[in-house]
Short mmCIF file of C-alpha atoms and ligand atoms in Angstrom, two decimals:
data_model
loop_
_atom_site.label_atom_id
_atom_site.label_comp_id
_atom_site.label_asym_id
_atom_site.label_seq_id
_atom_site.Cartn_x
_atom_site.Cartn_y
_atom_site.Cartn_z
CA UNK A 15 -6.26 -12.40 -46.84
CA UNK A 16 -4.06 -14.19 -44.35
CA UNK A 17 -3.83 -11.03 -42.21
CA UNK A 18 -7.61 -10.59 -42.22
CA UNK A 19 -8.18 -14.15 -41.08
CA UNK A 20 -5.64 -13.61 -38.26
CA UNK A 21 -7.50 -10.46 -37.16
CA UNK A 22 -10.80 -12.38 -37.22
CA UNK A 23 -9.29 -15.13 -35.10
CA UNK A 24 -8.08 -12.61 -32.53
CA UNK A 25 -11.63 -11.37 -32.07
CA UNK A 26 -12.34 -8.09 -30.34
CA UNK A 27 -9.48 -7.04 -28.08
CA UNK A 28 -10.73 -3.59 -27.18
CA UNK A 29 -12.31 -3.52 -23.71
CA UNK A 30 -15.47 -1.50 -24.17
CA UNK A 31 -16.20 -0.56 -20.58
CA UNK A 32 -13.13 -0.40 -18.33
CA UNK A 33 -15.30 0.53 -15.33
CA UNK A 34 -17.18 -2.76 -15.46
CA UNK A 35 -14.39 -5.06 -16.71
CA UNK A 36 -13.51 -8.00 -14.49
CA UNK A 37 -10.39 -10.17 -14.45
CA UNK A 38 -10.53 -13.98 -14.50
CA UNK A 39 -9.96 -15.80 -11.20
CA UNK A 40 -6.30 -16.85 -11.51
CA UNK A 41 -5.59 -13.12 -11.05
CA UNK A 42 -4.49 -12.25 -7.51
CA UNK A 43 -6.37 -9.19 -6.32
CA UNK A 44 -7.65 -8.06 -2.93
CA UNK A 45 -7.22 -10.80 -0.32
CA UNK A 46 -9.87 -11.73 2.20
CA UNK A 47 -8.85 -13.03 5.61
CA UNK A 48 -11.06 -15.49 7.51
CA UNK A 49 -12.21 -14.70 11.03
CA UNK A 50 -11.05 -18.13 12.19
CA UNK A 51 -7.31 -17.61 11.61
CA UNK A 52 -5.49 -18.85 14.73
CA UNK A 53 -2.51 -17.28 16.50
CA UNK A 54 -0.24 -20.11 15.35
CA UNK A 55 -1.35 -19.77 11.75
CA UNK A 56 -0.87 -16.02 11.87
CA UNK A 57 2.68 -16.44 13.20
CA UNK A 58 3.41 -19.06 10.55
CA UNK A 59 2.27 -16.69 7.78
CA UNK A 60 4.19 -13.73 9.25
CA UNK A 61 7.41 -15.77 9.35
CA UNK A 62 6.95 -16.83 5.75
CA UNK A 63 6.11 -13.42 4.30
CA UNK A 64 9.20 -12.09 2.52
CA UNK A 65 8.43 -8.41 3.02
CA UNK A 66 6.91 -8.07 6.48
CA UNK A 67 3.40 -7.48 5.16
CA UNK A 68 1.81 -9.69 7.82
CA UNK A 69 1.58 -8.70 11.44
CA UNK A 70 0.58 -11.69 13.58
CA UNK A 71 -0.93 -10.08 16.66
CA UNK A 72 -3.42 -8.56 16.17
CA UNK A 73 -3.47 -10.08 12.69
CA UNK A 74 -3.36 -7.73 9.74
CA UNK A 75 -2.10 -7.85 6.18
CA UNK A 76 -0.65 -4.66 4.74
CA UNK A 77 -1.35 -4.51 1.00
CA UNK A 78 1.05 -1.59 0.73
CA UNK A 79 3.85 -4.02 1.59
CA UNK A 80 2.45 -7.21 0.01
CA UNK A 81 4.22 -8.53 -3.09
CA UNK A 82 1.25 -10.76 -4.01
CA UNK A 83 3.48 -13.84 -4.05
CA UNK A 84 0.57 -15.96 -2.79
CA UNK A 85 2.65 -17.96 -0.29
CA UNK A 86 0.42 -17.11 2.68
CA UNK A 87 -2.64 -18.34 0.77
CA UNK A 88 -0.75 -21.49 -0.16
CA UNK A 89 0.04 -22.42 3.45
CA UNK A 90 -3.29 -21.23 4.86
CA UNK A 91 -5.91 -22.20 2.25
CA UNK A 92 -9.37 -21.03 3.22
CA UNK A 93 -7.94 -18.63 5.80
CA UNK A 94 -6.29 -16.20 3.38
CA UNK A 95 -7.93 -16.05 -0.04
CA UNK A 96 -6.89 -13.78 -2.89
CA UNK A 97 -10.01 -12.67 -4.78
CA UNK A 98 -10.06 -11.35 -8.33
CA UNK A 99 -11.05 -7.86 -7.12
CA UNK A 100 -8.64 -5.58 -8.95
CA UNK A 101 -9.92 -2.33 -7.43
CA UNK A 102 -7.06 -1.68 -5.06
CA UNK A 103 -6.23 1.98 -5.66
CA UNK A 104 -6.68 4.34 -2.71
CA UNK A 105 -5.62 7.69 -1.36
CA UNK A 106 -5.48 6.57 2.27
CA UNK A 107 -2.79 4.25 3.60
CA UNK A 108 -5.16 2.85 6.26
CA UNK A 109 -7.40 1.22 3.63
CA UNK A 110 -4.50 -1.03 2.64
CA UNK A 111 -4.36 -2.60 6.10
CA UNK A 112 -6.66 -5.63 5.92
CA UNK A 113 -8.05 -7.34 9.00
CA UNK A 114 -9.73 -10.74 9.54
CA UNK A 115 -13.44 -10.94 8.75
CA UNK A 116 -13.58 -7.57 7.00
CA UNK A 117 -14.44 -8.15 3.35
CA UNK A 118 -14.58 -4.49 2.33
CA UNK A 119 -13.84 -2.79 -0.97
CA UNK A 120 -10.76 -0.58 -1.24
CA UNK A 121 -11.34 2.79 -2.87
CA UNK A 122 -10.62 6.48 -3.09
CA UNK A 123 -11.89 8.54 -0.16
CA UNK A 124 -13.56 11.62 -1.73
CA UNK A 125 -13.00 13.67 1.45
CA UNK A 126 -9.23 13.29 1.14
CA UNK A 127 -8.97 14.41 -2.50
CA UNK A 128 -7.35 17.83 -2.92
CA UNK A 129 -9.90 20.28 -4.40
CA UNK A 130 -7.79 21.27 -7.40
CA UNK A 131 -7.51 17.67 -8.65
CA UNK A 132 -11.10 17.33 -9.82
CA UNK A 133 -11.37 20.89 -11.10
CA UNK A 134 -8.16 20.74 -13.16
CA UNK A 135 -7.75 17.10 -14.21
CA UNK A 136 -11.25 15.70 -14.65
CA UNK A 137 -11.08 15.69 -18.46
CA UNK A 138 -7.36 15.57 -19.21
CA UNK A 139 -4.38 14.28 -17.28
CA UNK A 140 -0.83 14.12 -18.62
CA UNK A 141 1.62 12.12 -16.56
CA UNK A 142 5.38 11.83 -16.37
CA UNK A 143 6.57 8.41 -15.25
CA UNK A 144 9.83 7.91 -13.34
CA UNK A 145 11.17 4.45 -12.63
CA UNK A 146 13.12 4.96 -9.41
CA UNK A 147 14.96 1.66 -9.22
CA UNK A 148 12.06 -0.32 -10.68
CA UNK A 149 12.42 -3.77 -12.21
CA UNK A 150 10.29 -2.95 -15.28
CA UNK A 151 7.29 -4.98 -14.09
CA UNK A 152 5.05 -2.06 -13.08
CA UNK A 153 6.49 -0.04 -15.96
CA UNK A 154 5.40 -2.69 -18.49
CA UNK A 155 1.87 -2.68 -17.12
CA UNK A 156 1.80 1.12 -17.34
CA UNK A 157 2.81 0.82 -20.98
CA UNK A 158 -0.04 -1.63 -21.46
CA UNK A 159 -2.52 0.99 -20.20
CA UNK A 160 -2.16 2.77 -23.53
CA UNK A 161 -2.45 -0.27 -25.79
CA UNK A 162 -5.47 -1.25 -27.88
CA UNK A 163 -7.00 -3.33 -25.08
CA UNK A 164 -7.11 -0.69 -22.37
CA UNK A 165 -6.69 2.54 -24.35
CA UNK A 166 -6.66 4.93 -21.40
CA UNK A 167 -6.14 7.75 -23.91
CA UNK A 168 -9.93 7.64 -24.43
CA UNK A 169 -10.20 9.42 -21.05
CA UNK A 170 -7.52 11.98 -21.90
CA UNK A 171 -4.97 10.19 -19.70
CA UNK A 172 -1.53 9.91 -21.30
CA UNK A 173 2.14 9.63 -20.47
CA UNK A 174 4.28 12.48 -21.78
CA UNK A 175 7.99 12.76 -22.46
CA UNK A 176 8.75 15.85 -20.40
CA UNK A 177 7.79 16.87 -16.85
CA UNK A 178 7.21 20.39 -18.25
CA UNK A 179 4.23 19.00 -20.18
CA UNK A 180 2.91 16.92 -17.29
CA UNK A 181 0.21 17.41 -14.65
CA UNK A 182 1.57 14.76 -12.36
CA UNK A 183 4.29 12.30 -11.47
CA UNK A 184 3.91 8.52 -11.50
CA UNK A 185 6.59 6.78 -9.44
CA UNK A 186 7.52 3.13 -9.76
CA UNK A 187 10.29 1.27 -7.99
CA UNK A 188 11.48 1.44 -4.35
CA UNK A 189 13.34 4.79 -4.88
CA UNK A 190 17.02 4.02 -4.90
CA UNK A 191 19.63 6.53 -3.73
CA UNK A 192 20.88 7.10 -7.25
CA UNK A 193 17.37 8.06 -8.41
CA UNK A 194 16.42 10.23 -5.42
CA UNK A 195 17.79 13.49 -6.86
CA UNK A 196 16.44 12.81 -10.34
CA UNK A 197 13.00 12.19 -8.88
CA UNK A 198 13.13 15.46 -6.96
CA UNK A 199 14.24 17.41 -10.04
CA UNK A 200 11.44 15.87 -12.09
CA UNK A 201 8.85 16.73 -9.43
CA UNK A 202 10.05 20.33 -9.26
CA UNK A 203 9.86 20.64 -13.06
CA UNK A 204 6.15 19.78 -13.15
CA UNK A 205 4.01 22.94 -12.96
CA UNK A 206 1.54 23.37 -10.07
CA UNK A 207 -0.97 22.05 -9.30
CA UNK A 208 0.42 18.56 -9.69
CA UNK A 209 -0.48 15.13 -8.50
CA UNK A 210 1.71 12.25 -7.33
CA UNK A 211 0.83 8.60 -7.84
CA UNK A 212 2.76 5.66 -6.37
CA UNK A 213 2.44 2.59 -8.56
CA UNK A 214 3.35 -0.82 -7.19
CA UNK A 215 4.25 -2.16 -3.79
CA UNK A 216 7.88 -1.12 -4.17
CA UNK A 217 6.90 2.53 -4.63
CA UNK A 218 4.43 2.49 -1.73
CA UNK A 219 6.66 0.89 0.89
CA UNK A 220 9.95 -0.23 -0.65
CA UNK A 221 8.48 -3.75 -0.86
CA UNK A 222 11.02 -6.50 -0.59
CA UNK A 223 13.81 -3.87 -0.45
CA UNK A 224 12.21 -1.82 2.36
CA UNK A 225 15.22 -2.10 4.68
CA UNK A 226 17.93 -1.83 2.04
CA UNK A 227 20.60 0.85 2.58
CA UNK A 228 20.51 1.40 -1.20
CA UNK A 229 17.15 3.22 -0.85
CA UNK A 230 16.52 6.87 -0.13
CA UNK A 231 12.79 7.43 0.28
CA UNK A 232 13.05 10.83 2.01
CA UNK A 233 11.48 12.46 -1.09
CA UNK A 234 8.09 11.03 -0.08
CA UNK A 235 8.19 12.61 3.38
CA UNK A 236 7.51 16.16 2.20
CA UNK A 237 5.04 15.82 -0.65
CA UNK A 238 1.34 14.92 -0.71
CA UNK A 239 0.63 11.49 -2.19
CA UNK A 240 -2.65 11.53 -4.09
CA UNK A 241 -3.00 7.91 -5.08
CA UNK A 242 -1.45 4.56 -4.14
CA UNK A 243 -1.80 1.56 -6.41
CA UNK A 244 -0.65 -1.69 -4.78
CA UNK A 245 0.42 -4.77 -6.70
CA UNK A 246 3.54 -6.37 -8.02
CA UNK A 247 2.90 -5.35 -10.70
CA UNK A 248 -0.52 -3.66 -10.57
CA UNK A 249 -2.95 -4.52 -13.34
CA UNK A 250 -3.75 -1.79 -15.94
CA UNK A 251 -7.40 -1.88 -14.81
CA UNK A 252 -6.29 -1.08 -11.26
CA UNK A 253 -4.28 1.90 -12.46
CA UNK A 254 -6.88 3.31 -14.87
CA UNK A 255 -9.86 2.85 -12.55
CA UNK A 256 -7.87 4.38 -9.68
CA UNK A 257 -7.22 7.53 -11.71
CA UNK A 258 -10.84 7.71 -12.85
CA UNK A 259 -11.98 7.47 -9.22
CA UNK A 260 -9.50 10.14 -8.17
CA UNK A 261 -10.47 12.56 -10.90
CA UNK A 262 -14.21 11.95 -10.45
CA UNK A 263 -15.06 10.26 -13.73
S1 SF4 B 25 1.09 -12.77 -0.66
FE1 SF4 B 25 1.72 -10.87 0.36
S2 SF4 B 25 1.22 -11.15 2.50
FE2 SF4 B 25 1.20 -13.18 1.54
S3 SF4 B 25 3.26 -13.98 1.88
FE3 SF4 B 25 3.27 -13.00 -0.14
S4 SF4 B 25 3.95 -10.91 0.26
FE4 SF4 B 25 3.36 -11.78 2.22
#
């Protein structure tokens, strides 16, 4: 009886419609930059940013480098505002460069999707995840994608234990030297056609470690990247909705 009353108290945890689900405002999603940001303020924010995500002149904020620490919003309230928009996944790097006064949604560009992705993976997508020097933040959120709340398995999207059983590679972490070969071997072991997804700011740009000599990101130079999911760590809704957009669901 005690267990039943605990379940009742928990209420319904399952999110019925992941496409329409919103996240409460303390969540830091897509930032919006005011038109009235001055040169001094822009320089102040650029100096403060720990990972070079802000370029002062002309002002832009690169979400592919941003660690979502919120410091720029803290020193420039009203000029930089993080909204609760969790739809940050894209297949074009340019969409992650945000400019003042442009409050536009980030999304997947259908013209840039490789043809085979939607024909092969629309109804089922098995993914192999490799943490290439990750800190377990993005990895924990990826684990959460399969829990009772998000249940991405309802769309046929699952993580598998072997690259031989996978349709694609999900990379987290900034790609350290000691993981570079392992990542390459894993990629080669996945049968064609295969997709590659970068999850988290570290995977997209190296993040706070971008200029570290301990990284070897050369692997990314020769393979097509199908989806980038910014965030530190990204929210499960960002990951799942990004894949659904990519595969045309
Ligand atoms: S929130 Fe992003 S852009 Fe702003 S200071 Fe932190 S890392 Fe830099």
